[in-house]
Short mmCIF file of C-alpha atoms and ligand atoms in Angstrom, two decimals:
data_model
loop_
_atom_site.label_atom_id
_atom_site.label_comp_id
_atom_site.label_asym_id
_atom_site.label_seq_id
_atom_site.Cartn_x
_atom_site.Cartn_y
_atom_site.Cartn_z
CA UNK A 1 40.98 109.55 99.27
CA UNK A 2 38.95 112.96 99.80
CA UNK A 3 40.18 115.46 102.01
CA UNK A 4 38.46 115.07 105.50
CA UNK A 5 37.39 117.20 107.76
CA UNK A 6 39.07 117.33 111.47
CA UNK A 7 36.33 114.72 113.67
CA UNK A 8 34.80 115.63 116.63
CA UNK A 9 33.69 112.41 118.41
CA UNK A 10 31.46 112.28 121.17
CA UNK A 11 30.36 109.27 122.64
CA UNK A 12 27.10 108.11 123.41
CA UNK A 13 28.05 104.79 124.80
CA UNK A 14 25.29 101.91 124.73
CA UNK A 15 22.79 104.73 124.64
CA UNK A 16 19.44 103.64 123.05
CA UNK A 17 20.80 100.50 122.32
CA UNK A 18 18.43 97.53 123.27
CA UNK A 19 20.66 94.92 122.13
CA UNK A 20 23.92 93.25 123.41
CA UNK A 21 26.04 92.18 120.62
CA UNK A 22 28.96 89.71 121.58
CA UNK A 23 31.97 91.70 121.02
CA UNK A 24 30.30 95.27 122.45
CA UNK A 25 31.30 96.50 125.43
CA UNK A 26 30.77 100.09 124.22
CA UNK A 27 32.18 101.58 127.56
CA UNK A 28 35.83 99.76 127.05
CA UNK A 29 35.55 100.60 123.35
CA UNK A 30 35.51 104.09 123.78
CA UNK A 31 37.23 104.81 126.47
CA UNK A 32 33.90 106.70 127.68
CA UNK A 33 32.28 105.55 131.10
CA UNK A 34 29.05 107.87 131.18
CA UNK A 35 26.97 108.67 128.37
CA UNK A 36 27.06 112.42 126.99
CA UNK A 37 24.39 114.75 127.61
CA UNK A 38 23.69 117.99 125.89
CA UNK A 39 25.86 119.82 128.73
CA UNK A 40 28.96 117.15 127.71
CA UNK A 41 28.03 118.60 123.93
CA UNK A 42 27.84 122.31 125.33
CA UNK A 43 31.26 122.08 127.39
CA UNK A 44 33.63 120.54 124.69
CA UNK A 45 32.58 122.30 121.72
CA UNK A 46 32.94 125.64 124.07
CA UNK A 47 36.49 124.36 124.39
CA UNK A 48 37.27 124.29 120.87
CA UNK A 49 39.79 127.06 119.52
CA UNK A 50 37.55 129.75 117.82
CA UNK A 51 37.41 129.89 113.81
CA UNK A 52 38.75 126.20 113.58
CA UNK A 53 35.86 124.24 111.81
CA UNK A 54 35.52 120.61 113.07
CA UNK A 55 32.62 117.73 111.65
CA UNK A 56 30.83 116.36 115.39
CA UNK A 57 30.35 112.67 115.42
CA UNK A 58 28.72 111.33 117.64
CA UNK A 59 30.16 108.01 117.98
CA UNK A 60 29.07 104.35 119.80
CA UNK A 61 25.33 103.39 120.71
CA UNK A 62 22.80 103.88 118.46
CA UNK A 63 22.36 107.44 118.04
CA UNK A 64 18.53 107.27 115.84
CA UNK A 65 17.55 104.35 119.03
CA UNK A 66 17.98 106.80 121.89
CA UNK A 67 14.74 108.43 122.96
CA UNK A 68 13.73 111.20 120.32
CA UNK A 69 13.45 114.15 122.65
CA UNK A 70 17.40 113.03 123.91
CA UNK A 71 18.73 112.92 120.22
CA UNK A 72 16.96 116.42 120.03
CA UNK A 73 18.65 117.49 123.07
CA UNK A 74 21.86 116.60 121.75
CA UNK A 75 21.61 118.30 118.49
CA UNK A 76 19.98 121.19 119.62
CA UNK A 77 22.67 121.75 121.73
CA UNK A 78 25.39 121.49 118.76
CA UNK A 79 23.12 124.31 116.74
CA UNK A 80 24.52 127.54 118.23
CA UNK A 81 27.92 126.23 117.32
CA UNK A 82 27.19 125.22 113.79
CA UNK A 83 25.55 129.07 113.17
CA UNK A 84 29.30 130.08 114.57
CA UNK A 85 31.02 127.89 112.07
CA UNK A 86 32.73 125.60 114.94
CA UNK A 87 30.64 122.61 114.20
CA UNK A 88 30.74 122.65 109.83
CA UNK A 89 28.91 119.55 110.02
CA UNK A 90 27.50 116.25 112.02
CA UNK A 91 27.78 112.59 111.85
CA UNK A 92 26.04 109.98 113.80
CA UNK A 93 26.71 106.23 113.83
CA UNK A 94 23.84 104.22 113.97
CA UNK A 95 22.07 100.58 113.78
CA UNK A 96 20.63 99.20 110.23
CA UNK A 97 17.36 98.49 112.17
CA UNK A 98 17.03 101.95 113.76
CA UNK A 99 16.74 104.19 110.61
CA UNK A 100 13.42 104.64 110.00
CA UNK A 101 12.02 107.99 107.57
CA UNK A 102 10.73 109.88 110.55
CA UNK A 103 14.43 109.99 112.08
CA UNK A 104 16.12 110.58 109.23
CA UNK A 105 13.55 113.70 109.24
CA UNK A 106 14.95 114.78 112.93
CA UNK A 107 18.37 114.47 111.51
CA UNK A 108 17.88 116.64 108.50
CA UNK A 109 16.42 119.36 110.49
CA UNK A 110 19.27 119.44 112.74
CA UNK A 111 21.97 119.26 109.88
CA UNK A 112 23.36 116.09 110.12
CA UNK A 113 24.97 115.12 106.99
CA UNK A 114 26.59 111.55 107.77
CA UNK A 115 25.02 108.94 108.74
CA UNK A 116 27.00 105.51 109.60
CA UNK A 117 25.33 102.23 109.60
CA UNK A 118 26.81 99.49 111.09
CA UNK A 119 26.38 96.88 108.98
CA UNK A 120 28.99 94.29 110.71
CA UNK A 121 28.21 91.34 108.39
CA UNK A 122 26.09 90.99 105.45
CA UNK A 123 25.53 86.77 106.14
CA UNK A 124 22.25 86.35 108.48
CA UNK A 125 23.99 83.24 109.88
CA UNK A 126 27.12 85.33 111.33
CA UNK A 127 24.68 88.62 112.56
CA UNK A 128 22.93 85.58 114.59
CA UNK A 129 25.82 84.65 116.06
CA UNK A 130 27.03 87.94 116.90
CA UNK A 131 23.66 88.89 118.63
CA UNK A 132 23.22 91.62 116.06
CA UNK A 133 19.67 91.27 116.03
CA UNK A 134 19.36 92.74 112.43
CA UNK A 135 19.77 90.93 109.38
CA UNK A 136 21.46 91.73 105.84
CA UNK A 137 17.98 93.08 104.74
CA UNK A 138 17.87 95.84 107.29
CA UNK A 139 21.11 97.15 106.31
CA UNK A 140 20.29 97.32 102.38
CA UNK A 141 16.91 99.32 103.45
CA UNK A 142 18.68 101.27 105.60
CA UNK A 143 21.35 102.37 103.19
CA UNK A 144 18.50 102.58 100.83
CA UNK A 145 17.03 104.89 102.95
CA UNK A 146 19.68 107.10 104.00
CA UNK A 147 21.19 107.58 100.39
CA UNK A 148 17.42 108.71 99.01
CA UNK A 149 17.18 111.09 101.79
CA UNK A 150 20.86 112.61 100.29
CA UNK A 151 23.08 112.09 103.24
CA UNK A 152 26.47 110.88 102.68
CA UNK A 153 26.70 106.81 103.74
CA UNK A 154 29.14 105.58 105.60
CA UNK A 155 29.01 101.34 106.32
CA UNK A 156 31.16 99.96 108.84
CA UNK A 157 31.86 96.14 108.12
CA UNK A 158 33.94 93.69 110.62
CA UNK A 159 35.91 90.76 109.70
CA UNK A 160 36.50 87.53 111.75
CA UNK A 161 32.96 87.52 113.63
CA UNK A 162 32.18 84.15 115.25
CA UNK A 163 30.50 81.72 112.42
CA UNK A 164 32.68 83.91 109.59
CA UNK A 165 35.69 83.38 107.59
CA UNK A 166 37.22 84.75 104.63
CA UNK A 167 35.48 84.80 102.07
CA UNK A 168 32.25 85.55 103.96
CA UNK A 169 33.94 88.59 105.24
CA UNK A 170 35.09 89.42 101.55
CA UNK A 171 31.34 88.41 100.43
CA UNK A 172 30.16 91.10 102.86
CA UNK A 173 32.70 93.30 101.38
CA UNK A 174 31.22 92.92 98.01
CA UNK A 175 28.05 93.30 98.85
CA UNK A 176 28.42 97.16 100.65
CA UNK A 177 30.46 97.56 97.34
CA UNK A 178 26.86 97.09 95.89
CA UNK A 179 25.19 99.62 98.34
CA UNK A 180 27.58 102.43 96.42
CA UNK A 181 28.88 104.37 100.32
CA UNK A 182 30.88 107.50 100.38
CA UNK A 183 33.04 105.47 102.73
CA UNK A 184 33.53 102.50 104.58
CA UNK A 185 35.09 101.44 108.17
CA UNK A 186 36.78 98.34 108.53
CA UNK A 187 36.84 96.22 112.55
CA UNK A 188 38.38 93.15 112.66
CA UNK A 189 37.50 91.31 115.80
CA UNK A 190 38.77 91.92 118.68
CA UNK A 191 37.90 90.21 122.17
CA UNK A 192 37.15 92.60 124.46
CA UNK A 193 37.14 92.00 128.64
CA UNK A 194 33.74 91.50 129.94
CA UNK A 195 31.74 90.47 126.83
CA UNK A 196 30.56 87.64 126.04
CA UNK A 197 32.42 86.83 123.10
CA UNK A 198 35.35 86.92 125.39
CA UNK A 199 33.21 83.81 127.51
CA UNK A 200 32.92 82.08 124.14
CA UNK A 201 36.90 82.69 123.22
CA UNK A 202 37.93 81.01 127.03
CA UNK A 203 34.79 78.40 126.36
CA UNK A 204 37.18 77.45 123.37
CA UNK A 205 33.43 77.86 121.54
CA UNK A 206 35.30 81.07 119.32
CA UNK A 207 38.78 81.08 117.57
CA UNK A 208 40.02 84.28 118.27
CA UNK A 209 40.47 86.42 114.71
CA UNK A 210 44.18 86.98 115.02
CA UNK A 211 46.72 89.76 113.93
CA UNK A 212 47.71 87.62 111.13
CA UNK A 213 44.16 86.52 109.92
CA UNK A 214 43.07 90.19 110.07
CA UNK A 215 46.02 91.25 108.19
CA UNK A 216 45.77 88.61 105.45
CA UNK A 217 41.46 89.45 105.05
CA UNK A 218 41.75 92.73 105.02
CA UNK A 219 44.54 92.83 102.12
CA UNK A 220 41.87 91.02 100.01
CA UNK A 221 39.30 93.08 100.96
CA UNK A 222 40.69 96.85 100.85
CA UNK A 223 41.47 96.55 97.06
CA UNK A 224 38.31 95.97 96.26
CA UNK A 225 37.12 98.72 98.10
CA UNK A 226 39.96 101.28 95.88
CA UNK A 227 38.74 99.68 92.71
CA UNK A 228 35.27 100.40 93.85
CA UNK A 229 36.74 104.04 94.46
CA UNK A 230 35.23 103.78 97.70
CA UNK A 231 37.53 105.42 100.31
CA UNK A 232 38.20 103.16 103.78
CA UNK A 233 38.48 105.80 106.12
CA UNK A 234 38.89 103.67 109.12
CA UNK A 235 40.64 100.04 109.28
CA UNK A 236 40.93 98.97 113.09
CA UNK A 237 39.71 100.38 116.42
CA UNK A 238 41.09 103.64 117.25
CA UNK A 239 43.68 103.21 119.69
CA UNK A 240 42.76 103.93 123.45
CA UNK A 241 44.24 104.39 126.64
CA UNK A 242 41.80 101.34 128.01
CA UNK A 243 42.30 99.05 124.65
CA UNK A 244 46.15 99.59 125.02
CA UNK A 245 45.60 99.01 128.83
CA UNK A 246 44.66 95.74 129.14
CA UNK A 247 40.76 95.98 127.78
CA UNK A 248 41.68 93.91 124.75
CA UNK A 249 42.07 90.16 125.93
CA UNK A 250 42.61 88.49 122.33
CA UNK A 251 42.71 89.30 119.01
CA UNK A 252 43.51 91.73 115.62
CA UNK A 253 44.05 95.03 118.45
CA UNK A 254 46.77 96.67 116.96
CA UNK A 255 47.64 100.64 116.81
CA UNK A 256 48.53 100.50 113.13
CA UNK A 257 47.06 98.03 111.88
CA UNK A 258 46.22 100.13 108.05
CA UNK A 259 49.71 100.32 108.10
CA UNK A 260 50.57 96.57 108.75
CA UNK A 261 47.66 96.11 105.47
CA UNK A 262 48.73 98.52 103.13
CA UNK A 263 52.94 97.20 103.63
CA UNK A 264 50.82 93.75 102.77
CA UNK A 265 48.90 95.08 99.95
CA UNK A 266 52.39 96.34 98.38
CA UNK A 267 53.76 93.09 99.13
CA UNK A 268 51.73 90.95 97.10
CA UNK A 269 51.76 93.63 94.09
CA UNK A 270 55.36 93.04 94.52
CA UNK A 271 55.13 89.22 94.20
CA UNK A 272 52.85 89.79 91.63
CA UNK A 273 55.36 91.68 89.57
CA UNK A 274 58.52 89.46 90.28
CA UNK A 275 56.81 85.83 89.68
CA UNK A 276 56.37 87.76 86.13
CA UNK A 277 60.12 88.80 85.85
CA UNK A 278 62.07 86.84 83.94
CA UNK A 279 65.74 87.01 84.04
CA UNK A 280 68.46 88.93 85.86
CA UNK A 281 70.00 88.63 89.71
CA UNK A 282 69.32 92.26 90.74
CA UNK A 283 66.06 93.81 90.85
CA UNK A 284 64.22 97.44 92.01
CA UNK A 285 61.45 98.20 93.80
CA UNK A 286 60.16 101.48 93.37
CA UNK A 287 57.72 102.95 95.35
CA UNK A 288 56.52 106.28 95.97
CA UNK A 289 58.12 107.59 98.92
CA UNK A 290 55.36 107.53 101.26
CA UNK A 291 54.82 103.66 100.16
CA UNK A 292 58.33 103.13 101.24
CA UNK A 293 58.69 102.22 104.62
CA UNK A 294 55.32 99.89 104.12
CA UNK A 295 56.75 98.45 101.15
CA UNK A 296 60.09 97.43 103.36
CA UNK A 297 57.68 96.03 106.06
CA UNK A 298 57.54 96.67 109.71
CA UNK A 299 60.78 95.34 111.05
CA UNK A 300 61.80 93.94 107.52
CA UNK A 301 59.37 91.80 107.30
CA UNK A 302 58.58 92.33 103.74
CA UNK A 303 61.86 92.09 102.83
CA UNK A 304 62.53 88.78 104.57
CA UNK A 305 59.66 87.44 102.47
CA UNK A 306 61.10 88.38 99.74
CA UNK A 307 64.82 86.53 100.39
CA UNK A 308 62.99 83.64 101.11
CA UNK A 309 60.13 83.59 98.25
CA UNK A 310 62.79 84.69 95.78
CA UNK A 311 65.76 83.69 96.85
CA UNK A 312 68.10 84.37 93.50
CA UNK A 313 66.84 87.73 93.38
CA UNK A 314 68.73 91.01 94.91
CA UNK A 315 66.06 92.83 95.67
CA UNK A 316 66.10 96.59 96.37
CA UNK A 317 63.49 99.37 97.10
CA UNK A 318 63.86 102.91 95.90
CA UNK A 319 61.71 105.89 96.65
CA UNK A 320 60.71 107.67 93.03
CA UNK A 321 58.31 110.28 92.19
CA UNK A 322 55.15 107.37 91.61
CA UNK A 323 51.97 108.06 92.92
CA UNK A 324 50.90 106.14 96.33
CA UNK A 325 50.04 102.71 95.80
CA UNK A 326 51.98 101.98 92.64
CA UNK A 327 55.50 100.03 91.83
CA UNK A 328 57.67 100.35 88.95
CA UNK A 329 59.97 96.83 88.64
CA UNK A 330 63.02 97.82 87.52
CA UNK A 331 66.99 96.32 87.83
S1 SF4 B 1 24.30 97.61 118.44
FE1 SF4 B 1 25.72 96.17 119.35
S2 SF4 B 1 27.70 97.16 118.99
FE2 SF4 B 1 26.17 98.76 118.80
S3 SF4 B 1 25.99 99.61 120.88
FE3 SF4 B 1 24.43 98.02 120.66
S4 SF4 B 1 25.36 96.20 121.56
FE4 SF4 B 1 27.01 97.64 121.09
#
């Protein structure tokens, strides 16, 4: 992965955004109740420590669907901090159907160099069902659109929307694979109070996308995204004090969630390597040293798998000098 810059976020929560898909309730998302004006902009990049460069997102709503003179507003108000070097760059975070040339004009002007789509699903049948009102299509013009016009591309996908399963969500993943991003961002479902895909989970009309289901998706679909060379920068919702609090009412919410993927990802390069094996009671795993508590499993729980999958095997892990990501099979 690239170095990143320290984020920014502000929130412009449901701002511009004329559409109400199921899972959304952007206010409980971001923890943000009132959506930011230029003097929100003003007073917390003020507050940032002089000569500490930061990239400003903003974050939630549909930044290129709010009114033009408001998104001018907003970035105009950014400017006198990017001449001072606080603000190095800006993101926004933005629907497929909102990108149109003329905005993507307004953004260049005022320096934005990232522009997120969210693309959600690339099956029409499952951005029906989630009220997305956009279809696959949009999103590859969009992308299109915002590569030609040389900003960096970020696509945010989610697995386990209602109508979806596996391998649509890894179909989806292959097909932003296709769209060549500089990065992608990774939501697994999660039922949210006061939305209506919270009705349809208590309707029984939704099975909820669990912990486990999210876990098991995403570890197919993150190594395509490495082999790609595509960097997933995000994988979950951020933590809040609201999600935490009681906002989430069902499913794959969990604080470290890349964590509980990458400990599977090792796992089944693990497998991988000892179905191969071919004789001997004892065996090594070694791991670079920041792979080794994922490799071990939160609470064990790789290593259980292990006694029970290979039961005549002594299996060990051992930090080495390997690179993240790799594992060297030894006795
Ligand atoms: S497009 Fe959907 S997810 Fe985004 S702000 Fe609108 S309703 Fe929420």
């Amino acid at each position: 992965m690239s170095p990143r810059r320290r984020i920014y976020p502000i929130f412009v929560p449901h701002a511009g955004c004329p559409h109400d898909c199921v899972f959304c309730n952007q206010k409980r998302i971001s923890g943000s109740l009132y959506p930011a004006s230029a003097e929100t902009v003003r007073s917390a990049l003020a507050a940032l420590p002089e000569g500490v460069g930061c990239e400003l997102a903003f974050y939630g709503g549909s930044f290129t669907a709010i009114a033009p003179a408001q998104q001018e507003e907003l970035l105009a108000a950014a400017q006198p901090f990017r001449e001072k070097g606080t603000v190095e760059s800006i993101r926004v975070s933005t629907r497929p159907d909102a990108v149109k040339e003329g905005s993507l004009e307004r953004l260049r002007r005022f320096g934005v160099e990232t522009v997120e789509l969210g693309a959600q699903s690339m099956s029409d049948s499952v951005l029906r069902a989630a009220g997305r009102g956009h279809t696959a299509a949009d999103t590859i013009s969009a992308a299109l659109l915002v590569r030609d016009h040389g900003f960096h591309l970020i696509l945010q996908m989610m697995t386990g929307l209602p109508g979806s399963d596996a391998q649509t969500d890894i179909a989806t993943a292959r097909e932003l694979i296709a769209l060549r991003p500089d990065g992608v961002r990774i939501y697994p479902t999660v039922v949210i109070r006061d939305t209506a895909l919270e009705t349809l989970w208590r309707e029984g009309k939704y099975r909820e996308h669990t912990l486990a289901d999210a876990v098991a998706v995403c570890a197919r679909i993150v190594p395509l995204f490495d082999a790609a060379g595509i960097p997933v920068i995000r994988l979950g919702l951020n933590p809040t004090e609201e999600l935490s609090g009681g906002a989430v009412v069902a499913g794959a919410y969990h604080p470290a969630l890349g964590e509980l993927v990458r400990s599977r990802i090792l796992r089944q390069k693990a497998e991988a390597m000892l179905c191969k094996r071919k004789t001997g009671a004892f065996a090594t795993l070694f791991v670079s040293p920041k792979d080794y508590s994922a490799m071990i499993g939160q609470h064990r729980e790789n290593m259980a798998y292990f006694s029970d999958r290979f039961p005549d095997i002594r299996l060990r892990v051992k930090s080495t000098d390997l690179p993240a990501g790799e594992i060297r099979l030894g006795e």
